[in-house]
PDB file of C-alpha atoms in Angstrom:
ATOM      1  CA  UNK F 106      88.350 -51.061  33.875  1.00 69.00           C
ATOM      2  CA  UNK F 107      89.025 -51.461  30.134  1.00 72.00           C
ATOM      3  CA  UNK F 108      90.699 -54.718  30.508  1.00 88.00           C
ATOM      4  CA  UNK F 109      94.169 -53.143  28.811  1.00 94.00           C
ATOM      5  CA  UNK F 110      96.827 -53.934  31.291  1.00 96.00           C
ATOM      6  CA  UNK F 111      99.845 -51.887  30.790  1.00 97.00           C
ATOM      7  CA  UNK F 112     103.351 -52.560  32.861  1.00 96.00           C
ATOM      8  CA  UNK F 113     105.388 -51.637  34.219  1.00 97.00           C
ATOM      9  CA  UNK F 114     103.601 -49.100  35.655  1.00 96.00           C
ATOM     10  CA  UNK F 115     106.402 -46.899  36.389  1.00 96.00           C
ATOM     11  CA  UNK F 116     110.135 -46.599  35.194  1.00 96.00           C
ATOM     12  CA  UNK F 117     113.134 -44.455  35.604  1.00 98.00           C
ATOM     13  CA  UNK F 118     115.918 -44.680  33.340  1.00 98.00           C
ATOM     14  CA  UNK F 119     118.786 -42.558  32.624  1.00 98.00           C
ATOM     15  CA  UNK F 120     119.392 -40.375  29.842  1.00 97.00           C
ATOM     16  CA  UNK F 121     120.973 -42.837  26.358  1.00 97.00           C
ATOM     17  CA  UNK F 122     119.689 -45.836  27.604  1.00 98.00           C
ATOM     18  CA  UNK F 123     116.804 -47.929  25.911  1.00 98.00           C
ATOM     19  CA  UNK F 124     113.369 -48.837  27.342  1.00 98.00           C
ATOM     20  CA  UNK F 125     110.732 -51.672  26.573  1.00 98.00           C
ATOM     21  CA  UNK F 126     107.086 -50.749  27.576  1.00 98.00           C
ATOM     22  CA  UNK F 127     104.131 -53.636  27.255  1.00 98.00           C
ATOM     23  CA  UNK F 128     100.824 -53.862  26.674  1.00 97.00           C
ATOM     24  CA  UNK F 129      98.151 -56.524  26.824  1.00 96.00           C
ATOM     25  CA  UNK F 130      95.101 -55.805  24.280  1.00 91.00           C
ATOM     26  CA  UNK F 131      91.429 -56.474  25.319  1.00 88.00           C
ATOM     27  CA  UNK F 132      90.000 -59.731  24.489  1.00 86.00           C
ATOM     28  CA  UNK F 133      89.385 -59.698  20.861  1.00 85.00           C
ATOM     29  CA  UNK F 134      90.821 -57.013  19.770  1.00 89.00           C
ATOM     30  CA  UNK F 135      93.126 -56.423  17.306  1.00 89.00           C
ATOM     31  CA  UNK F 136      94.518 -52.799  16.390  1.00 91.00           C
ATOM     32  CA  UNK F 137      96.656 -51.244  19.443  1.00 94.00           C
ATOM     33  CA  UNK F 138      97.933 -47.775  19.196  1.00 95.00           C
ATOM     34  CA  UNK F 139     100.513 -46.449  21.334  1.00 97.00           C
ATOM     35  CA  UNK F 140     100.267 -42.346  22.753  1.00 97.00           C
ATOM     36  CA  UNK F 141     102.760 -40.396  24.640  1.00 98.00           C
ATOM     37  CA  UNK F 142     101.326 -37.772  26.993  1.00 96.00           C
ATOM     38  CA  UNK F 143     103.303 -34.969  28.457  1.00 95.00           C
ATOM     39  CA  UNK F 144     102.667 -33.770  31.982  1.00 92.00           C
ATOM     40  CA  UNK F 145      99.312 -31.484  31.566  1.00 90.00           C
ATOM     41  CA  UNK F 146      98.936 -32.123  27.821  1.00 93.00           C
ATOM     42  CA  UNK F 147      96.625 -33.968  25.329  1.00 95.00           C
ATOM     43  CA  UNK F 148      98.259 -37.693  24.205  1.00 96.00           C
ATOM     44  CA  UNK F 149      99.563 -37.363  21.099  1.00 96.00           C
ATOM     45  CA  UNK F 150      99.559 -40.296  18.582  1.00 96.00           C
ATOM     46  CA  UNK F 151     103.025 -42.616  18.152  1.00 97.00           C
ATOM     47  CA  UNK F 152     101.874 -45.474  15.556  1.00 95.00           C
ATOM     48  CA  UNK F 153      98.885 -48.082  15.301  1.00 94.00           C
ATOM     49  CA  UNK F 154      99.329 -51.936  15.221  1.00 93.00           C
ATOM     50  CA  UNK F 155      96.910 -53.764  12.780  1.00 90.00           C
ATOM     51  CA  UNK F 156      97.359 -57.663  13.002  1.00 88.00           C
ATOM     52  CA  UNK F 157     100.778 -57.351  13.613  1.00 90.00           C
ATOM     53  CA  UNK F 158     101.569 -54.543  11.052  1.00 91.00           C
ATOM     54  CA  UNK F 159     102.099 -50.775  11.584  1.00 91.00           C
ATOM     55  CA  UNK F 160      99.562 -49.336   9.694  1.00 87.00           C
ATOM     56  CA  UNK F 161     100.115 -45.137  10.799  1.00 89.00           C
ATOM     57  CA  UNK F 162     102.748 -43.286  12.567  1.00 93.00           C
ATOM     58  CA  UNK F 163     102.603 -39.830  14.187  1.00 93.00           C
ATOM     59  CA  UNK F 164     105.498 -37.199  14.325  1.00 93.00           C
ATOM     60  CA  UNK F 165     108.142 -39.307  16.554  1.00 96.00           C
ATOM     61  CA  UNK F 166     111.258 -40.031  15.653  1.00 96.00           C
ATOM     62  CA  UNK F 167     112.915 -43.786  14.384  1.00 96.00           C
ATOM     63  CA  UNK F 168     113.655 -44.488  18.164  1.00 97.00           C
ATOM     64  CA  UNK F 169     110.493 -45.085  18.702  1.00 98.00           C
ATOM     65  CA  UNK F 170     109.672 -48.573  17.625  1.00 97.00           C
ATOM     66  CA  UNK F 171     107.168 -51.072  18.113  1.00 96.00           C
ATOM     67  CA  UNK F 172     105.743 -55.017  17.753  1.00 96.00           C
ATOM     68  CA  UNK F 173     102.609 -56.440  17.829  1.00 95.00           C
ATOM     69  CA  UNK F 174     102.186 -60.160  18.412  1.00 93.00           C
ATOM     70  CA  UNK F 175     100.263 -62.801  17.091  1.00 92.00           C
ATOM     71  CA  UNK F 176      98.001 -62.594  20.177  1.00 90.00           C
ATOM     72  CA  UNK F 177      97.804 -58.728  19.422  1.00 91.00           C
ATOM     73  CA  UNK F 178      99.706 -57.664  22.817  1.00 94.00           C
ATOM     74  CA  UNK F 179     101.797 -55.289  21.980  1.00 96.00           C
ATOM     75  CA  UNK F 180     105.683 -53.708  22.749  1.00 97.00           C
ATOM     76  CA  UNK F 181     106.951 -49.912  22.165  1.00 98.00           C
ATOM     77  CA  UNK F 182     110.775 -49.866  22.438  1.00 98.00           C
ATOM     78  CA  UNK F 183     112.610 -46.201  22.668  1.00 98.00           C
ATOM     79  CA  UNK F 184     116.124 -46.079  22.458  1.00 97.00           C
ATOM     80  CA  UNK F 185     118.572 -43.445  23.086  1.00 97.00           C
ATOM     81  CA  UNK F 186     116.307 -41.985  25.674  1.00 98.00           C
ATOM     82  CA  UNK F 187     116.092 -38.237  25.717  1.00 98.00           C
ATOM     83  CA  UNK F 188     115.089 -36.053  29.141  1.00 97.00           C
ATOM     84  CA  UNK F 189     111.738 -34.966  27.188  1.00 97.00           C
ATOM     85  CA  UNK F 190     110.513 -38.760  26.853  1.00 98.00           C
ATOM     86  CA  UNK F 191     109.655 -38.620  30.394  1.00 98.00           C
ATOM     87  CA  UNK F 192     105.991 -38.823  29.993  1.00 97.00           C
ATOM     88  CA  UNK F 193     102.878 -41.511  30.920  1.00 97.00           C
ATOM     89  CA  UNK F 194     102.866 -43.766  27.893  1.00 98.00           C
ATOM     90  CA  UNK F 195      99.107 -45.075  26.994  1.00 98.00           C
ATOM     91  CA  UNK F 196      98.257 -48.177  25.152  1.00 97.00           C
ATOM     92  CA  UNK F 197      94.632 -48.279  23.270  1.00 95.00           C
ATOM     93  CA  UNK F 198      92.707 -51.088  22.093  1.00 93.00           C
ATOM     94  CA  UNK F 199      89.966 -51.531  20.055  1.00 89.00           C
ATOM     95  CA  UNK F 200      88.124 -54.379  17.749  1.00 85.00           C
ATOM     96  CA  UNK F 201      89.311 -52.867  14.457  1.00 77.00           C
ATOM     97  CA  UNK F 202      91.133 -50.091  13.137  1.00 67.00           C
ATOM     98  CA  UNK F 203      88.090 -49.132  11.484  1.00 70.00           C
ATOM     99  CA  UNK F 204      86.152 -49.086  14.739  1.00 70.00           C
ATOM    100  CA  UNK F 205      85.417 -46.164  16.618  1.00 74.00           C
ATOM    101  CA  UNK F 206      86.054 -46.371  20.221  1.00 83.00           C
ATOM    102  CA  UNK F 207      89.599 -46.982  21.937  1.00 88.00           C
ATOM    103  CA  UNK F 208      89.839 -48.443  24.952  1.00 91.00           C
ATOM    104  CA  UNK F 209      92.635 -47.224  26.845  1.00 95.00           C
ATOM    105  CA  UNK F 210      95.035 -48.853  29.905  1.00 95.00           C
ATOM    106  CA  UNK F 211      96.357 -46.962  33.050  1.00 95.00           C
ATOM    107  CA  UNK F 212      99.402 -46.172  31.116  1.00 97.00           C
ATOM    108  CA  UNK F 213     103.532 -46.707  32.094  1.00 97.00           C
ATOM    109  CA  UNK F 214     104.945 -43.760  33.438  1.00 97.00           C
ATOM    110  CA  UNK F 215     108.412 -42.828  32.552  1.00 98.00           C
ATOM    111  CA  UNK F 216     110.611 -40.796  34.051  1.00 97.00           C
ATOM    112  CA  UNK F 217     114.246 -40.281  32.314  1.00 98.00           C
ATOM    113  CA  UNK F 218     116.854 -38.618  34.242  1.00 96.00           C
TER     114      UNK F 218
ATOM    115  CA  UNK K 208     100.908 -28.500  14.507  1.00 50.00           C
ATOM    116  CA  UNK K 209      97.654 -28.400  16.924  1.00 59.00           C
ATOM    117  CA  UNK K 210      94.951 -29.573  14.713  1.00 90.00           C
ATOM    118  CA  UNK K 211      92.317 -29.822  18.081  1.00 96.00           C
ATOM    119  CA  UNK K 212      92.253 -26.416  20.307  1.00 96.00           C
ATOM    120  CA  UNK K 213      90.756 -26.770  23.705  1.00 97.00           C
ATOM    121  CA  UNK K 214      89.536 -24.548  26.342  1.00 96.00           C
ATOM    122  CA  UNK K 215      89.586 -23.363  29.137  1.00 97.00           C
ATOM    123  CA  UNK K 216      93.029 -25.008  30.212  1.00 97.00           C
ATOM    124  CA  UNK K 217      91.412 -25.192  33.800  1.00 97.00           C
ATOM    125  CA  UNK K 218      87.301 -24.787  35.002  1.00 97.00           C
ATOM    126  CA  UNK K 219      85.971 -24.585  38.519  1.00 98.00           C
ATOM    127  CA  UNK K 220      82.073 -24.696  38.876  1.00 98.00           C
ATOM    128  CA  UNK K 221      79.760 -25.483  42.126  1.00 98.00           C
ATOM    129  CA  UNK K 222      78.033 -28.316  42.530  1.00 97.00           C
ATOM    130  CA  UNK K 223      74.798 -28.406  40.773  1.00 97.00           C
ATOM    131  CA  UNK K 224      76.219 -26.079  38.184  1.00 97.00           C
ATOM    132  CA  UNK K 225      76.972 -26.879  34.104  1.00 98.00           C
ATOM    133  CA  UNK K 226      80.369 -27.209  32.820  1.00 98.00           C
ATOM    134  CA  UNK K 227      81.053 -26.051  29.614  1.00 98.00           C
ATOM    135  CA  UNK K 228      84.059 -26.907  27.690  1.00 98.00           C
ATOM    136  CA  UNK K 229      84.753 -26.099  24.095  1.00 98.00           C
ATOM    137  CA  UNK K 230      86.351 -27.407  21.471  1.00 98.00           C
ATOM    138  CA  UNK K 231      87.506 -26.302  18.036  1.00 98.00           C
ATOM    139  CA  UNK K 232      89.377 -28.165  14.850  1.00 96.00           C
ATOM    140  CA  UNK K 233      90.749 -27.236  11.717  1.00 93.00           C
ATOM    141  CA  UNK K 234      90.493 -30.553   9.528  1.00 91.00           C
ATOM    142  CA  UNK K 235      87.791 -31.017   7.897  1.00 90.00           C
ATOM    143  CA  UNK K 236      88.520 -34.410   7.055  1.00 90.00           C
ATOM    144  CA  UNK K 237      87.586 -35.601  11.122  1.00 92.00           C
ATOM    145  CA  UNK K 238      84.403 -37.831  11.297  1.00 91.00           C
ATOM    146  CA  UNK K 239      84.321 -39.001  14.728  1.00 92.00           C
ATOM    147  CA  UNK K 240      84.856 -36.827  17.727  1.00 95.00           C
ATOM    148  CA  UNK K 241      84.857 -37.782  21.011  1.00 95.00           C
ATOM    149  CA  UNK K 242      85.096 -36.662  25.081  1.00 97.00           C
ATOM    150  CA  UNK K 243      87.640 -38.741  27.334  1.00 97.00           C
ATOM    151  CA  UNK K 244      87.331 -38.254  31.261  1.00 97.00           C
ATOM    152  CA  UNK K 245      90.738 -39.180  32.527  1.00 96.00           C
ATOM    153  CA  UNK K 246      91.621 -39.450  36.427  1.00 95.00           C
ATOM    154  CA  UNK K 247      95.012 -39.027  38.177  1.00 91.00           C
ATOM    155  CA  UNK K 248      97.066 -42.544  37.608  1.00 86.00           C
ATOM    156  CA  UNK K 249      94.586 -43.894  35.157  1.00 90.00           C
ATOM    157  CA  UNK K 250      94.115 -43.855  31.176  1.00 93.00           C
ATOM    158  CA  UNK K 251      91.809 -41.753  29.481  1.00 95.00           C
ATOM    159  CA  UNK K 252      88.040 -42.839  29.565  1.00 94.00           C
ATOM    160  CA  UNK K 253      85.600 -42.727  26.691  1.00 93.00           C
ATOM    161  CA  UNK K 254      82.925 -40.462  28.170  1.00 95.00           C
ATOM    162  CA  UNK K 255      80.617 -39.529  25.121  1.00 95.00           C
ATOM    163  CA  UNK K 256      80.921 -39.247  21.379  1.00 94.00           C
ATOM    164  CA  UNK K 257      79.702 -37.638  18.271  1.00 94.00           C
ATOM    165  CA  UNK K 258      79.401 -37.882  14.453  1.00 91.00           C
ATOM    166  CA  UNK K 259      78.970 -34.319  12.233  1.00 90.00           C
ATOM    167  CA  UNK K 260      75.863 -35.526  10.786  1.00 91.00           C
ATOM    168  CA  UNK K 261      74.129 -34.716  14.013  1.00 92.00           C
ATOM    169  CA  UNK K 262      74.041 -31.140  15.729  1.00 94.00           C
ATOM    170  CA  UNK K 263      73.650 -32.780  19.576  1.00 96.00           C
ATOM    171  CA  UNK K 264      73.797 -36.000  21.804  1.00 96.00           C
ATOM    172  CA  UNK K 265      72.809 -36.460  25.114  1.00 96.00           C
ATOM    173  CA  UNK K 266      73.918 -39.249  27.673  1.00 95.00           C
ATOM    174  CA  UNK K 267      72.342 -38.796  31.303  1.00 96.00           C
ATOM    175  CA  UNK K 268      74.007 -35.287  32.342  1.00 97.00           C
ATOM    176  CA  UNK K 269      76.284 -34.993  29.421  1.00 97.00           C
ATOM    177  CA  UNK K 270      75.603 -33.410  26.335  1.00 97.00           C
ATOM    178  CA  UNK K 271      77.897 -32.552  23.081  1.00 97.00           C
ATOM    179  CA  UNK K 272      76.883 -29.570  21.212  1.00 96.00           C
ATOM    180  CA  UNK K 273      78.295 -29.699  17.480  1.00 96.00           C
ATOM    181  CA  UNK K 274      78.833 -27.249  15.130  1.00 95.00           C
ATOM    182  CA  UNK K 275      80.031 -28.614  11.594  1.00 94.00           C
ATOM    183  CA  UNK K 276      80.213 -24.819   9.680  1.00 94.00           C
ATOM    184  CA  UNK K 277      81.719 -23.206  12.785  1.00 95.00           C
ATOM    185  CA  UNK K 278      84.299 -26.037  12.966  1.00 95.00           C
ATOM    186  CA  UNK K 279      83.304 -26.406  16.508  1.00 97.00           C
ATOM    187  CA  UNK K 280      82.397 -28.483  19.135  1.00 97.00           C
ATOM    188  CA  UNK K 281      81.265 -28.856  22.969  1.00 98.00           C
ATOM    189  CA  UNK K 282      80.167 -30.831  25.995  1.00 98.00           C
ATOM    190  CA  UNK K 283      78.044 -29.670  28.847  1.00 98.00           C
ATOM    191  CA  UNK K 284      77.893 -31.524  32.230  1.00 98.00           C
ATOM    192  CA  UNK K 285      74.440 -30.737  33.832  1.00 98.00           C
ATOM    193  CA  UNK K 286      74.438 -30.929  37.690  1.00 98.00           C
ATOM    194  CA  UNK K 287      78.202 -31.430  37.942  1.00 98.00           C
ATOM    195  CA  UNK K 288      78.972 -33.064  40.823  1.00 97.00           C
ATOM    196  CA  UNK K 289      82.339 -33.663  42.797  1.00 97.00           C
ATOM    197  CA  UNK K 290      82.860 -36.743  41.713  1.00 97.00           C
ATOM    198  CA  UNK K 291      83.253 -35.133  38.362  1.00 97.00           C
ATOM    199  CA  UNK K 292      86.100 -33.727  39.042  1.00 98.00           C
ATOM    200  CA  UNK K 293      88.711 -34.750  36.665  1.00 97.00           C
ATOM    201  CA  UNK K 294      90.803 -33.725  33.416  1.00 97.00           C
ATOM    202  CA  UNK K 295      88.311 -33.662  29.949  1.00 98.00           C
ATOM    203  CA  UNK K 296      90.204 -34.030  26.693  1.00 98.00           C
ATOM    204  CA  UNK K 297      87.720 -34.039  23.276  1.00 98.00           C
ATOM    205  CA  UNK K 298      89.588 -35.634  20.202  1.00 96.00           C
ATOM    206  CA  UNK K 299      89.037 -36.264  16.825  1.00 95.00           C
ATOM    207  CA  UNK K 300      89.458 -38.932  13.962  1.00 92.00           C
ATOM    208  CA  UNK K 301      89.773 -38.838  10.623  1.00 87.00           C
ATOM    209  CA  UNK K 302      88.040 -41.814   9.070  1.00 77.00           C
ATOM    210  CA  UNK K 303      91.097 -42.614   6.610  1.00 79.00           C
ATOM    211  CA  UNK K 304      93.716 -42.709   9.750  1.00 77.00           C
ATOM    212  CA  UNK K 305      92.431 -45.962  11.304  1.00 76.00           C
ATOM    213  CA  UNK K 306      91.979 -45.549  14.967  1.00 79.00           C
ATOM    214  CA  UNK K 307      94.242 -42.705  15.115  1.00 88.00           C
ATOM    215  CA  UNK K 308      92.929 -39.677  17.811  1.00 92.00           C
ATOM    216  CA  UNK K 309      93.983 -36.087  17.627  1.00 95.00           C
ATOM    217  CA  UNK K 310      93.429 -34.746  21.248  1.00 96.00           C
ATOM    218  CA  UNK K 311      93.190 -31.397  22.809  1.00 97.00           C
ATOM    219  CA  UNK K 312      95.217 -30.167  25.266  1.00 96.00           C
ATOM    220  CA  UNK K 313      92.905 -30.742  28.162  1.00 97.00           C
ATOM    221  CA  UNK K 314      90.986 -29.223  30.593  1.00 98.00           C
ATOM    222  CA  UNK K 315      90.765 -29.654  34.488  1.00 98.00           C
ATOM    223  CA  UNK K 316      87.467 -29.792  36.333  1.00 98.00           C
ATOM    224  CA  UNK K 317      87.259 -29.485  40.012  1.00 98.00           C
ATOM    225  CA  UNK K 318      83.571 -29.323  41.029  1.00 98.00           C
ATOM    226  CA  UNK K 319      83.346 -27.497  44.492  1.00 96.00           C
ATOM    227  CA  UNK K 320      80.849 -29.130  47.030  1.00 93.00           C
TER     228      UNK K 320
END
């Protein structure tokens, strides 16, 4: 275990309605980054939180928002939910944003219907 | 825009045999690549990892081949056992992107007793 906890771990919500997923950093660490992975795909990069800033941002849209709290835990808020956000969302952690390794939780999956 | 290819999309091998998995990128940019072993309901683990200055790295029964003219990259699992049996993603990261990954699209294991 990583010691990134995740949660819920699983949600349904309906198609237009919004969505708040959580994540709790390892000890010490302060840069989370946020991934969305498809059913039998690769994750694929949402943003990075750097002491509380968003310091990078893949190819999703302005729906997909984020915080990152003075104790580094971290939020990613989607609103307007679409049928393709249905997908196992993945928090990483790791000491830096400079630092090499991520340490990843079990993930929230969502399921919009 | 796929900036990691991975194949094969799916691998069986006996147990005692080597898996082979390859990897290829475009970017030129990417320092840091490495393997994630990732099991059904959990996050992605961080299995191995490599840096372009070197050509190979070796952890117990895993190895990473690297390639930096061919833009390529690979990792071998001597002696696979069942227990191997998982989905392998490599990534990459390109030192001025923070902790930001670019992952493959996967590839799924099974190791046959």
């Amino acid at each position: 275990e990583t010691g990134v906890t995740q949660s819920p771990t699983h949600l349904i919500k309906t198609r237009g309605q919004q969505v708040t997923l959580r994540c709790s950093s390892q000890s010490g660490h302060n840069t989370v980054s946020w991934y969305q992975q498809a059913l039998g795909q690769g994750p694929q990069f949402i943003f990075q939180y750097y002491r509380e800033e968003e310091n990078g941002r893949g190819n999703f849209p302005p729906r997909f928002s984020g915080l990152q709290f003075p104790n580094y835990s971290s939020e990613l808020n989607v609103n307007a939910l679409e049928l393709d956000d249905s997908a196992l969302y993945l928090c990483a952690s790791s000491p830096g944003q400079e630092y090499n390794e991520q340490f990843f939780g079990p993930g929230t999956r969502l399921t919009v219907l | 825009q796929q900036q990691v290819k991975q194949s094969p999309q799916s691998l069986i091998v006996q147990k005692g045999g080597i898996s082979i998995i390859n990897c290829a990128y475009e970017n030129t940019a990417f320092d840091y690549f490495p393997w994630y072993q990732q099991f059904p309901g959990k996050g992605p683990a961080l299995l191995i990892a490599i840096r372009p200055d070197v050509s190979e790295k070796k952890e117990g029964r895993f190895t990473i081949s690297f390639n930096k003219s061919a833009k390529q990259f690979s990792l071998h699992i001597m002696d696979s056992q069942p227990g191997d049996s998982a989905t392998y993603f490599c990534a990459a990261r390109e030192e001025t992107s923070g902790s930001r990954l670019t992952f493959g699209e996967g590839t799924q294991l099974t190791v046959n007793p």
